[in-house]
mmCIF file of C-alpha atoms in Angstrom:
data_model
loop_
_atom_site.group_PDB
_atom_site.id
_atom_site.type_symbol
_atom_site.label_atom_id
_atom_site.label_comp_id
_atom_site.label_asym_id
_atom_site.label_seq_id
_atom_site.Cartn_x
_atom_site.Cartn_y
_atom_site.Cartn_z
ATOM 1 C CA UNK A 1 -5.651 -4.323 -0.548
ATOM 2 C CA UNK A 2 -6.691 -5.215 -4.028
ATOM 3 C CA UNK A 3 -3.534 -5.059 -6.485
ATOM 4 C CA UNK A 4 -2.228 -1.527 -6.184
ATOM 5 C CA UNK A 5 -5.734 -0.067 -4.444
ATOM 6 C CA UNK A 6 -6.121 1.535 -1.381
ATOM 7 C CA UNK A 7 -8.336 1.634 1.379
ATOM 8 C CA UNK A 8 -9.407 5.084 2.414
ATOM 9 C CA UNK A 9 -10.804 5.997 5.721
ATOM 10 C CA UNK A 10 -12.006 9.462 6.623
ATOM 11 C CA UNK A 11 -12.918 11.028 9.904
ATOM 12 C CA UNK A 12 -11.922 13.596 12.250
ATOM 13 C CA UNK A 13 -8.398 14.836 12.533
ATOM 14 C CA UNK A 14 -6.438 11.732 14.514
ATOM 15 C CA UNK A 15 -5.039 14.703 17.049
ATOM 16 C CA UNK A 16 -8.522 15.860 18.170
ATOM 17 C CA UNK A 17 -10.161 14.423 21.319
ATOM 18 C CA UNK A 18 -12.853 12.062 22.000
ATOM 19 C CA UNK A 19 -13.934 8.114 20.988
ATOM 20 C CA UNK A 20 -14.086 8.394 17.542
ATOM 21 C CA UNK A 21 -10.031 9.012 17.369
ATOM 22 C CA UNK A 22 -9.121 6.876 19.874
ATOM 23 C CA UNK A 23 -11.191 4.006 18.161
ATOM 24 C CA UNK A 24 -8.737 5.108 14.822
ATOM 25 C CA UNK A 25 -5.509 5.650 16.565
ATOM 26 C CA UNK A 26 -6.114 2.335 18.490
ATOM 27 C CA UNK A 27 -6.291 0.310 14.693
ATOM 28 C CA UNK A 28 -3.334 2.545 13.172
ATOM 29 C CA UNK A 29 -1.143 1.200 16.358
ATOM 30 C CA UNK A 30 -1.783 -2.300 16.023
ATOM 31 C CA UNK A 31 -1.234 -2.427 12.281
ATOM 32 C CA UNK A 32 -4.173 -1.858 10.590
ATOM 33 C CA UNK A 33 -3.163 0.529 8.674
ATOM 34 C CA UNK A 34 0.237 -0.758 7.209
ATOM 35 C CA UNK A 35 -1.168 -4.463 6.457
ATOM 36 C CA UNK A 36 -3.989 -2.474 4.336
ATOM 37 C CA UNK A 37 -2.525 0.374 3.047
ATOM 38 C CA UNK A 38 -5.120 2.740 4.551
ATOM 39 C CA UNK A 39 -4.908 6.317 3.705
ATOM 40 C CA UNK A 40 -6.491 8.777 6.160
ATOM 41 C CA UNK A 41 -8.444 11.636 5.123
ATOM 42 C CA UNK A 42 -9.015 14.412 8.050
ATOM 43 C CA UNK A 43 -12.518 16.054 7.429
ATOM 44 C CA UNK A 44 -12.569 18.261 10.237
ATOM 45 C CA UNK A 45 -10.254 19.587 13.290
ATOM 46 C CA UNK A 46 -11.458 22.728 14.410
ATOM 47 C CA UNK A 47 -14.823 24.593 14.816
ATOM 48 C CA UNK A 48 -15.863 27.448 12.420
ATOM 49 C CA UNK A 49 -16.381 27.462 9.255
ATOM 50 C CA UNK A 50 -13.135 28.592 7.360
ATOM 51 C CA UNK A 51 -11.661 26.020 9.164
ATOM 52 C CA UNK A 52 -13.623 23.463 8.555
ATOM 53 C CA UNK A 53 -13.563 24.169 4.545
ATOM 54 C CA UNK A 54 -9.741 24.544 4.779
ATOM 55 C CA UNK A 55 -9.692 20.657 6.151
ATOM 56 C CA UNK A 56 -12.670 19.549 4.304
ATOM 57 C CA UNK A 57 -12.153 20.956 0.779
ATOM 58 C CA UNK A 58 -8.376 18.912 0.261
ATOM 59 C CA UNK A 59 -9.966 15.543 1.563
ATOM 60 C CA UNK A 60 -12.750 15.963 -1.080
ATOM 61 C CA UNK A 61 -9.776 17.075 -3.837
ATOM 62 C CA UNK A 62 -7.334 13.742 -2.163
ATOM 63 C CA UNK A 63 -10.309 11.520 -2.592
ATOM 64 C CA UNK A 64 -11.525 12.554 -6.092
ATOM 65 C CA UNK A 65 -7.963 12.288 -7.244
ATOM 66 C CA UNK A 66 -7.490 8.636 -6.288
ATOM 67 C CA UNK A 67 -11.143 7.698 -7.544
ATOM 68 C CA UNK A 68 -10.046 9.229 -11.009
ATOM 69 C CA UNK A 69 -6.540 7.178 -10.586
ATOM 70 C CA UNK A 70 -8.762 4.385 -10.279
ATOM 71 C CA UNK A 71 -6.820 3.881 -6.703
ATOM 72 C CA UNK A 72 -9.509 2.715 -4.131
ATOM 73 C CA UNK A 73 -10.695 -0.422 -3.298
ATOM 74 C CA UNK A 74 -12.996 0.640 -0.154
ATOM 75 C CA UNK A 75 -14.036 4.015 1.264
ATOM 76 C CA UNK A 76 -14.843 3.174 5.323
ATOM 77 C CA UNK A 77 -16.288 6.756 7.006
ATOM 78 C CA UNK A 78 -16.547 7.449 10.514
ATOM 79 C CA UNK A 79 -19.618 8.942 11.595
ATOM 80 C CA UNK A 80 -21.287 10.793 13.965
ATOM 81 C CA UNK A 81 -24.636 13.136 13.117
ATOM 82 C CA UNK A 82 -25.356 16.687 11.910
ATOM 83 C CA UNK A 83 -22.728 18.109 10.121
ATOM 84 C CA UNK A 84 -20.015 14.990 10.764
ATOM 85 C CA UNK A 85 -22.834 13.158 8.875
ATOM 86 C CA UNK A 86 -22.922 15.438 5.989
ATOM 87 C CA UNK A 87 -19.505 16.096 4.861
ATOM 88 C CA UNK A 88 -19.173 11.885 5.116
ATOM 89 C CA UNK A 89 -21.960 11.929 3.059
ATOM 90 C CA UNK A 90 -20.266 13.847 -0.243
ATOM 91 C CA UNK A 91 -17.624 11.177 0.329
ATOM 92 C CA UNK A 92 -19.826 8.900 0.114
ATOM 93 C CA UNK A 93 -21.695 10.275 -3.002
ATOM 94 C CA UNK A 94 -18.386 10.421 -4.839
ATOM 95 C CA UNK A 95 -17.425 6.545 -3.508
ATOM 96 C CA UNK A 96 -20.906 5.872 -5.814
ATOM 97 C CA UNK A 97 -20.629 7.858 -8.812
ATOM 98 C CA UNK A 98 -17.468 6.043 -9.356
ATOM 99 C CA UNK A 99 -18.875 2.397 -8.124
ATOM 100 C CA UNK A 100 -16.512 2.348 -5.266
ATOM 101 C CA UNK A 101 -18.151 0.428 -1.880
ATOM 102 C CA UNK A 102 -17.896 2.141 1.216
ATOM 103 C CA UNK A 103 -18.346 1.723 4.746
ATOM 104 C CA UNK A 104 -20.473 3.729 6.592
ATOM 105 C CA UNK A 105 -19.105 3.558 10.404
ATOM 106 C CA UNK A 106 -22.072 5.027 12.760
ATOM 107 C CA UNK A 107 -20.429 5.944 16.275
ATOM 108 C CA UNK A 108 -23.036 8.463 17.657
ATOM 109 C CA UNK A 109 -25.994 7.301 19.993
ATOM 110 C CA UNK A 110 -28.167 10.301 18.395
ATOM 111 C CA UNK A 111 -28.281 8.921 15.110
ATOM 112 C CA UNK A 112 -31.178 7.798 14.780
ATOM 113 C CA UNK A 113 -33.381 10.737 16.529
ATOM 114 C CA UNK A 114 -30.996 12.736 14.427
ATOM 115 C CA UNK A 115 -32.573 10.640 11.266
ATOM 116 C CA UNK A 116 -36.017 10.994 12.822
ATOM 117 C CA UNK A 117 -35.948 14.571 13.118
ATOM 118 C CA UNK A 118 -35.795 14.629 9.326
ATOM 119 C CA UNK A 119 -37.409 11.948 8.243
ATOM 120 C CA UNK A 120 -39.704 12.496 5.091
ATOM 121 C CA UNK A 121 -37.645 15.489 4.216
ATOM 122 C CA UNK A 122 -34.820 15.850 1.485
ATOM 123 C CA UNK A 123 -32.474 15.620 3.889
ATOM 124 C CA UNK A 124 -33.726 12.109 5.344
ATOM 125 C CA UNK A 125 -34.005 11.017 1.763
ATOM 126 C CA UNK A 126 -30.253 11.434 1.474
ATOM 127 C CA UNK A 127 -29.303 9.815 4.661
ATOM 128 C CA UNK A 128 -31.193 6.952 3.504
ATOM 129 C CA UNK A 129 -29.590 6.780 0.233
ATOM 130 C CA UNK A 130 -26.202 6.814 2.127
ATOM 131 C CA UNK A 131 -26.616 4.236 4.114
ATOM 132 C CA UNK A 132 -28.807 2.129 1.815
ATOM 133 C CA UNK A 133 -26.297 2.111 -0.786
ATOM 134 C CA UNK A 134 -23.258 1.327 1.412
ATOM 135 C CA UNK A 135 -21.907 -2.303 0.959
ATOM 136 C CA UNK A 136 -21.967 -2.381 4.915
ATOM 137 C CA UNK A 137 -23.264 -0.328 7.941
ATOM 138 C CA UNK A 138 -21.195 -0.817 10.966
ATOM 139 C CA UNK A 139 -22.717 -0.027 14.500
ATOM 140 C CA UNK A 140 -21.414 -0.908 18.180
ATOM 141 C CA UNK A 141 -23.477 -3.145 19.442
ATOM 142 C CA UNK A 142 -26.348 -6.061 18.740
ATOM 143 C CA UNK A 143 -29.091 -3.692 20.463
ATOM 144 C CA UNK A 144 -28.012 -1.046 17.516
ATOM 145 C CA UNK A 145 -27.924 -3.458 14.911
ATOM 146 C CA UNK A 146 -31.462 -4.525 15.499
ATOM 147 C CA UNK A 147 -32.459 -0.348 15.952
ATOM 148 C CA UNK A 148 -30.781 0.488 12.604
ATOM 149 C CA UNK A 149 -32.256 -2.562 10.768
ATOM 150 C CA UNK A 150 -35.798 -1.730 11.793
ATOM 151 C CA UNK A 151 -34.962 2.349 10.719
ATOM 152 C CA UNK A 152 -33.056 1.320 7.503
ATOM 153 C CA UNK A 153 -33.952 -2.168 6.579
ATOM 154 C CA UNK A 154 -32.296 -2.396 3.209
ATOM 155 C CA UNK A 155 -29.334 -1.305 4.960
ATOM 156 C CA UNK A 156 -26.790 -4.184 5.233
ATOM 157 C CA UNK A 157 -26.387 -3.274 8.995
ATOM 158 C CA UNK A 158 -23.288 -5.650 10.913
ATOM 159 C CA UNK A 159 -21.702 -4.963 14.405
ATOM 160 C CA UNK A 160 -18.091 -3.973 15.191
ATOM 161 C CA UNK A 161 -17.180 -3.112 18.655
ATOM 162 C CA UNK A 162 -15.397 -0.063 19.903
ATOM 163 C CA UNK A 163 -11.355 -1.920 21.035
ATOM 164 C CA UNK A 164 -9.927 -0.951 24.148
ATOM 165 C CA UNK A 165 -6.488 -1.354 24.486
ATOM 166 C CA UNK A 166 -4.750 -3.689 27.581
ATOM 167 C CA UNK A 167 -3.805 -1.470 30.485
ATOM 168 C CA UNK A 168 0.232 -2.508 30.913
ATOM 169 C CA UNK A 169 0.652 -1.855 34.030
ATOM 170 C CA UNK A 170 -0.720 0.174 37.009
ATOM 171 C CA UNK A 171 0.373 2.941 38.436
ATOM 172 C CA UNK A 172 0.696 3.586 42.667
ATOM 173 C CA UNK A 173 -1.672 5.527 43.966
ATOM 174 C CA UNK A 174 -1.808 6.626 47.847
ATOM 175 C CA UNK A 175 -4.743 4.737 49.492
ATOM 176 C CA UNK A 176 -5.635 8.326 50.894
ATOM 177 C CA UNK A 177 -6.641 9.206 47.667
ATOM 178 C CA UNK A 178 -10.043 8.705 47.079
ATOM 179 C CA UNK A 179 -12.186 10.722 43.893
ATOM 180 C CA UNK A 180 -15.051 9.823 41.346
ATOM 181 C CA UNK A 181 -14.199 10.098 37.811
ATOM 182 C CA UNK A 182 -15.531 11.555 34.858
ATOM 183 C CA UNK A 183 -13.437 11.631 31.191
ATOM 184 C CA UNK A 184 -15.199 13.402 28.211
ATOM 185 C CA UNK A 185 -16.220 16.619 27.280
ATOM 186 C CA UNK A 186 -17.801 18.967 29.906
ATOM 187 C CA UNK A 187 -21.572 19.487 28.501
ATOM 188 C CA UNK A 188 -24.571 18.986 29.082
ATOM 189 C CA UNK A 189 -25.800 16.146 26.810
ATOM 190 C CA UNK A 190 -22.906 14.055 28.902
ATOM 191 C CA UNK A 191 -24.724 14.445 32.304
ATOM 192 C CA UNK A 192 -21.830 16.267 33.791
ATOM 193 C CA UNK A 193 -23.919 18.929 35.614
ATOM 194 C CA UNK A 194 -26.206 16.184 37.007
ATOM 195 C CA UNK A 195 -23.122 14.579 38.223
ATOM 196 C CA UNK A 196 -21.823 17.465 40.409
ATOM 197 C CA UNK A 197 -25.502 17.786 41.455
ATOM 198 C CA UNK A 198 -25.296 14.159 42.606
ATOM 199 C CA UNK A 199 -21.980 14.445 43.894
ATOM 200 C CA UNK A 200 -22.881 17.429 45.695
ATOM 201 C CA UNK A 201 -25.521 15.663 47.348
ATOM 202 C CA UNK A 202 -23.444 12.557 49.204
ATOM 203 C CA UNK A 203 -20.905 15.075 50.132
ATOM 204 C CA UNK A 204 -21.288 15.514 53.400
ATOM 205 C CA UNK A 205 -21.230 11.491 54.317
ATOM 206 C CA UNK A 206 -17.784 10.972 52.095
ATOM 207 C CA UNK A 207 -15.575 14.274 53.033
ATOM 208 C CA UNK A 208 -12.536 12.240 51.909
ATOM 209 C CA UNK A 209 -13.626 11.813 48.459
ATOM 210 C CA UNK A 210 -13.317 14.262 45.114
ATOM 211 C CA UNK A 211 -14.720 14.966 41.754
ATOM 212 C CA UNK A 212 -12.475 14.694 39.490
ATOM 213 C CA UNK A 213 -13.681 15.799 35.751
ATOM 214 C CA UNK A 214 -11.210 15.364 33.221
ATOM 215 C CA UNK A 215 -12.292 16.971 29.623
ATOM 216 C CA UNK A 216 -12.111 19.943 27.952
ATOM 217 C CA UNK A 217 -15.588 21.941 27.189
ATOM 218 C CA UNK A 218 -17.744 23.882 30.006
ATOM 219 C CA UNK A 219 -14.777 24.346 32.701
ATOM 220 C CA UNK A 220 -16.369 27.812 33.724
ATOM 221 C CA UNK A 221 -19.796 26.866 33.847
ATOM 222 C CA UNK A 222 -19.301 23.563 35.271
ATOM 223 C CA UNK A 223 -16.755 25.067 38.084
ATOM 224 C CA UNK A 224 -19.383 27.960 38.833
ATOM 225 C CA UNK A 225 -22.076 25.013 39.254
ATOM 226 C CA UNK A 226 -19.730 23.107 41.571
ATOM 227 C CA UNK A 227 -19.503 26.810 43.979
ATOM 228 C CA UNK A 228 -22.783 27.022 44.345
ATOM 229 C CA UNK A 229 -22.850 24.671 45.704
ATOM 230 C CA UNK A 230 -20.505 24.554 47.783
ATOM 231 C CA UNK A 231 -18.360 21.627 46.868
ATOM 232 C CA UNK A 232 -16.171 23.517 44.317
ATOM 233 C CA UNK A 233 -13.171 22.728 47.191
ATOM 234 C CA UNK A 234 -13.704 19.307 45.783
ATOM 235 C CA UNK A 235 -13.892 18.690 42.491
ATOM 236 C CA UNK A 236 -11.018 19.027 40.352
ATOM 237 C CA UNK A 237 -11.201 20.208 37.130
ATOM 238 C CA UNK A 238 -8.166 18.953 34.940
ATOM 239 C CA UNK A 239 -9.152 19.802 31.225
ATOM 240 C CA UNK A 240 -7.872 17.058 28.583
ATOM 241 C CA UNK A 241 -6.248 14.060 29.575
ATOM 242 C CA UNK A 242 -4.698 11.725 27.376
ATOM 243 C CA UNK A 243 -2.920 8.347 27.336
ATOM 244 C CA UNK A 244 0.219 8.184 30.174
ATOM 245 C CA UNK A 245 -1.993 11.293 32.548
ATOM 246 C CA UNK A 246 -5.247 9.319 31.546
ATOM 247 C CA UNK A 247 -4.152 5.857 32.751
ATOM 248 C CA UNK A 248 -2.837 7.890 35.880
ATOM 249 C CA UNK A 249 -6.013 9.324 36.691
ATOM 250 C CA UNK A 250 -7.773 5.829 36.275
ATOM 251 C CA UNK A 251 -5.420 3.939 38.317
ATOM 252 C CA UNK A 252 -6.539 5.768 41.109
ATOM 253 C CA UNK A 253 -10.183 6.384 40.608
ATOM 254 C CA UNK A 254 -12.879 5.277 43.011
ATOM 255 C CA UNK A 255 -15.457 5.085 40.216
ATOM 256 C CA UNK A 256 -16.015 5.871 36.632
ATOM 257 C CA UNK A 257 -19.001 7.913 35.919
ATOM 258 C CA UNK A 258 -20.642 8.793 32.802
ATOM 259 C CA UNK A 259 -24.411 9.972 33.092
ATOM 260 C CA UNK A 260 -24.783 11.144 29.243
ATOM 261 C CA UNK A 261 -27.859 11.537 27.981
ATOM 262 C CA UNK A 262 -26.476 10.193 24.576
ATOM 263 C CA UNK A 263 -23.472 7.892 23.673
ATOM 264 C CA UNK A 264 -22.366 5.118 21.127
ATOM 265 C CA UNK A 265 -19.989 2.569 22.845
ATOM 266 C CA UNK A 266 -17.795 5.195 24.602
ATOM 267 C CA UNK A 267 -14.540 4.240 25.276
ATOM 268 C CA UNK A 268 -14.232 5.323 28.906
ATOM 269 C CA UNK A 269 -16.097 2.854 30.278
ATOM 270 C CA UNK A 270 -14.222 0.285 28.351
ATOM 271 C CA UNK A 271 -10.898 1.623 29.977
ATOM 272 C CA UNK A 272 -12.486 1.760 32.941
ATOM 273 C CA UNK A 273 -13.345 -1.426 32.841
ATOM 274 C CA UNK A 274 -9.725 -3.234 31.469
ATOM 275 C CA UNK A 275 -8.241 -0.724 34.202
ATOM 276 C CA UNK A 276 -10.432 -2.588 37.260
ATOM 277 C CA UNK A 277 -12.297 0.444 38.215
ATOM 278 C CA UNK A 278 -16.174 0.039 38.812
ATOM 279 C CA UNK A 279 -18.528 1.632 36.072
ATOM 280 C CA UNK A 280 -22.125 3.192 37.054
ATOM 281 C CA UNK A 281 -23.397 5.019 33.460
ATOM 282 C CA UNK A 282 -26.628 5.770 32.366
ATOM 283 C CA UNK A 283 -29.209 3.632 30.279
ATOM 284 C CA UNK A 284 -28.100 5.029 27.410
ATOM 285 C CA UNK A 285 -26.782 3.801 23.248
ATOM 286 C CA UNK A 286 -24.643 0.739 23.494
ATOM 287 C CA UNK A 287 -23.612 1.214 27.437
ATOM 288 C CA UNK A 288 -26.491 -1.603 28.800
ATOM 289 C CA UNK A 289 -25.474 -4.298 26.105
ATOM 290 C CA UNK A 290 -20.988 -3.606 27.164
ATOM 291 C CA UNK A 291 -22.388 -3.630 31.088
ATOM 292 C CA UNK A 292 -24.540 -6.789 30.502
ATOM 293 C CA UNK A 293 -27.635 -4.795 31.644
ATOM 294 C CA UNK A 294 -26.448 -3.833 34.827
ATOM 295 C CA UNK A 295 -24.136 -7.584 35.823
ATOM 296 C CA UNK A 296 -20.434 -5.478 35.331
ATOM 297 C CA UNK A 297 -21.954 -2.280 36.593
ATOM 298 C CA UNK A 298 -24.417 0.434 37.703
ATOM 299 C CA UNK A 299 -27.007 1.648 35.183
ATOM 300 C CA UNK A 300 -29.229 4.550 35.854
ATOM 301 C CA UNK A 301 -31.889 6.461 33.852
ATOM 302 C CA UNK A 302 -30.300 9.519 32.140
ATOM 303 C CA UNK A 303 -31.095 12.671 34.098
ATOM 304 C CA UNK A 304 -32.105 10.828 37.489
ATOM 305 C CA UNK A 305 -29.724 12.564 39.552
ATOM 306 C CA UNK A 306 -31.056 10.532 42.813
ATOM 307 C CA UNK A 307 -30.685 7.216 41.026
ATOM 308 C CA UNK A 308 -26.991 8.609 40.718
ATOM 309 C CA UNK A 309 -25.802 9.820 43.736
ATOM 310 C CA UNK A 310 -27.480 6.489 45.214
ATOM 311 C CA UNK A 311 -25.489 4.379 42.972
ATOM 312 C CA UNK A 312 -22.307 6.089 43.503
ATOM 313 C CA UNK A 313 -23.476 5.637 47.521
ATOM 314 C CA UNK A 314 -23.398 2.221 47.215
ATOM 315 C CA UNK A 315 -19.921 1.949 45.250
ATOM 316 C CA UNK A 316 -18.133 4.357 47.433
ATOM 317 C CA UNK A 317 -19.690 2.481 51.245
ATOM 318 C CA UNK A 318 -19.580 -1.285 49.881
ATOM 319 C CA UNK A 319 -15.840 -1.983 49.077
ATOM 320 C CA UNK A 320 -17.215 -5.954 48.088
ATOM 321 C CA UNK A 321 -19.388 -4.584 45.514
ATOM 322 C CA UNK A 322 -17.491 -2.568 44.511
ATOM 323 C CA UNK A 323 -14.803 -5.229 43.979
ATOM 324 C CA UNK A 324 -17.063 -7.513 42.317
ATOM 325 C CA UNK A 325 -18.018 -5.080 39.446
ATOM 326 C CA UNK A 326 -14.121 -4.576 38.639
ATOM 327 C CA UNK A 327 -13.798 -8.454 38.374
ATOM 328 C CA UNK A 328 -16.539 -8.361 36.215
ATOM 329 C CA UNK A 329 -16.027 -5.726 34.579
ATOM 330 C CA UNK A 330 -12.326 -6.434 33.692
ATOM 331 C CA UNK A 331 -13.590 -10.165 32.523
ATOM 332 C CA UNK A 332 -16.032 -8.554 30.180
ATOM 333 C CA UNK A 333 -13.749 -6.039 28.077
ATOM 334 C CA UNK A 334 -10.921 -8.769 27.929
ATOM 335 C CA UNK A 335 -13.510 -10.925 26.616
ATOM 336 C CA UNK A 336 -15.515 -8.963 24.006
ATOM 337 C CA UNK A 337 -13.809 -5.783 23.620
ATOM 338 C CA UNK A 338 -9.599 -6.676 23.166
ATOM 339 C CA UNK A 339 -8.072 -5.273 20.400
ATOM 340 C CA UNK A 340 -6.858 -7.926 18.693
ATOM 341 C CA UNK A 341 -10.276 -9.850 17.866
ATOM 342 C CA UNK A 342 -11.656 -6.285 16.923
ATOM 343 C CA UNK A 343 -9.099 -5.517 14.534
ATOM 344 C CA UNK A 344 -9.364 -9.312 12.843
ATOM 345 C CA UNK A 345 -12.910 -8.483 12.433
ATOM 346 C CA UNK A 346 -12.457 -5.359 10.737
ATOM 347 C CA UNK A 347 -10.041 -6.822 8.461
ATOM 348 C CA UNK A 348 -12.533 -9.613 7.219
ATOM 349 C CA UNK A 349 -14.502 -7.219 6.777
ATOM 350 C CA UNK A 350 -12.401 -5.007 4.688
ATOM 351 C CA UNK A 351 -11.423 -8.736 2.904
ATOM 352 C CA UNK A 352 -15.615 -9.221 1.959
ATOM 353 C CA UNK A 353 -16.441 -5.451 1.115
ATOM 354 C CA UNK A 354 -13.964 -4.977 -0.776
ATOM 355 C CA UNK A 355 -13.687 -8.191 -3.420
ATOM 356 C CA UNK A 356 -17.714 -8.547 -3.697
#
């Protein structure tokens, strides 16, 4: 990057689910990592906390060794909140005592109630100093940017946009096959319950159609939900899907749905979207500004399960609409959201932050 010096990036262990790694593995497969000589640091894989010290404690040793080799150019940190935040903090910290410039890279829509909640306290003080002092913030949309900068406004606060990788081909599906779709983690904060309530509810007027929930998390409670009442015969769940069973599961899906109560820019609504499938997601982070307020698809307030099951009404009865918001939809993410444009933007990035 600079002479011999390295960029090192540090997040959550590139095998684990969700966003965040798919955002990472989607840069290490189109290059970014070989044309910069990035070395990753894994800060956490599994819950508990022996585990988490037995990732944590060697990324903190790895990074404190190449700061005392005098081996990094740039330090760029994925984020989320709560404890994600905190070990990236020490990183951070340790980027500083040795004048190193770091990234912070913010991907969680709580962030900033998760900053409110402590606000005033020793533990806001030190989220502000993190962020304050990094040579660049980097959040997922314009709407966040202008957020953060009002929050943290000697922050040096830029956007970056979640890629999304082009779908190569799709698979056949039979035209029998009809279901809703949900990818992420079976919880509550991701509206998941309120979507079987909502599904449950336009049952009876679409018997051919399923509820297909693909994520690991609540399985029991969500499947217990789903037999009270009474549609457990149709929803499916699968657990953890990724790449080849994922793009199966999209090619054939109906409709993505994601009613979370809190998100960044997650990336299932961008594959939905370069896959063709129609998107209705609630009101939520960075999903209004990537579904141009409601133009590419259907936006809902989080936890109005009638708001849902009407919009999935409309998508599932109204094949034209329906059809329109793929178009749309599919223009959008090839427009804003490809992978190559992303990547380029990172790497100027990286360029600026690192030589200043």
């Amino acid at each position: 990057m600079v002479g011999d010096k390295k960029i090192v990036m540090a997040g959550v262990a590139l095998q684990s689910p969700g966003g965040m790694t798919s955002v990472v593995r989607c840069y290490r497969k189109f290059g970014l990592f070989e044309r910069h000589d990035v070395v990753y640091l894994e800060t956490y894989r599994n819950p508990g906390l022996l585990s988490q010290l037995r990732v944590f404690v060697p990324a903190v040793w790895k990074l404190l060794a190449m700061l005392l080799g005098r081996e990094v150019a740039l330090l760029h940190v994925h984020t989320a909140s709560y404890g994600s935040f905190g070990r990236k903090s020490i990183l951070c910290a340790f980027a500083r005592a040795f004048s190193v410039p770091y990234i912070v890279h913010v991907h969680c829509g709580e962030f900033l109630d998760f900053y409110q909640q402590r606000r005033g306290k020793l533990s806001g003080y030190l989220i502000e100093q993190t962020l304050n002092h990094a040579r660049l913030v980097l959040v997922l949309s314009e709407g966040w940017k202008h957020r953060f900068s009002d929050v943290f406004p000697r922050a040096q606060v830029e956007v970056l946009t979640n890629p999304v990788e082009p779908v190569q081909g799709m698979c056949e599906v039979s035209a029998t096959t009809r279901y809703i779709l949900f990818l992420g983690r079976l919880r509550q904060k991701k509206g998941v319950y309120d979507l079987v309530r909502a599904f449950a509810r336009i049952r009876s007027e679409f018997p051919d159609v399923s509820l297909v929930l693909a994520g690991d998390g609540e399985l029991d409670e969500v499947g217990q939900l789903a037999a009270e009442l009474g549609v457990a015969d149709a929803v499916r769940l699968t657990g953890w899907v990724e790449d080849d069973a994922k793009q199966r599961l999209l090619s054939g899906a109906e409709v993505l749905a994601l009613p979370s109560y809190f998100e960044g820019l997650p990336i299932s609504i961008l594959e939905a979207m370069a896959a063709g499938v129609p998107v209705i997601a609630s009101r939520v982070g960075s999903i209004p500004e990537a579904l141009e307020d409601g133009r590419c698809g259907v936006l809902f307030q989080p936890g109005d399960v009638d708001a849902l099951a009407d919009g999935l009404k409309s998508l599932l009865e109204n094949s034209c609409f329906a059809s329109m918001l793929s178009s749309l939809g599919l223009e959008r993410v090839n427009q804003h959201y490809a992978v190559k444009p992303v990547i380029h933007r990172l790497e100027k990035v990286y360029r600026e932050c690192a030589i200043k």
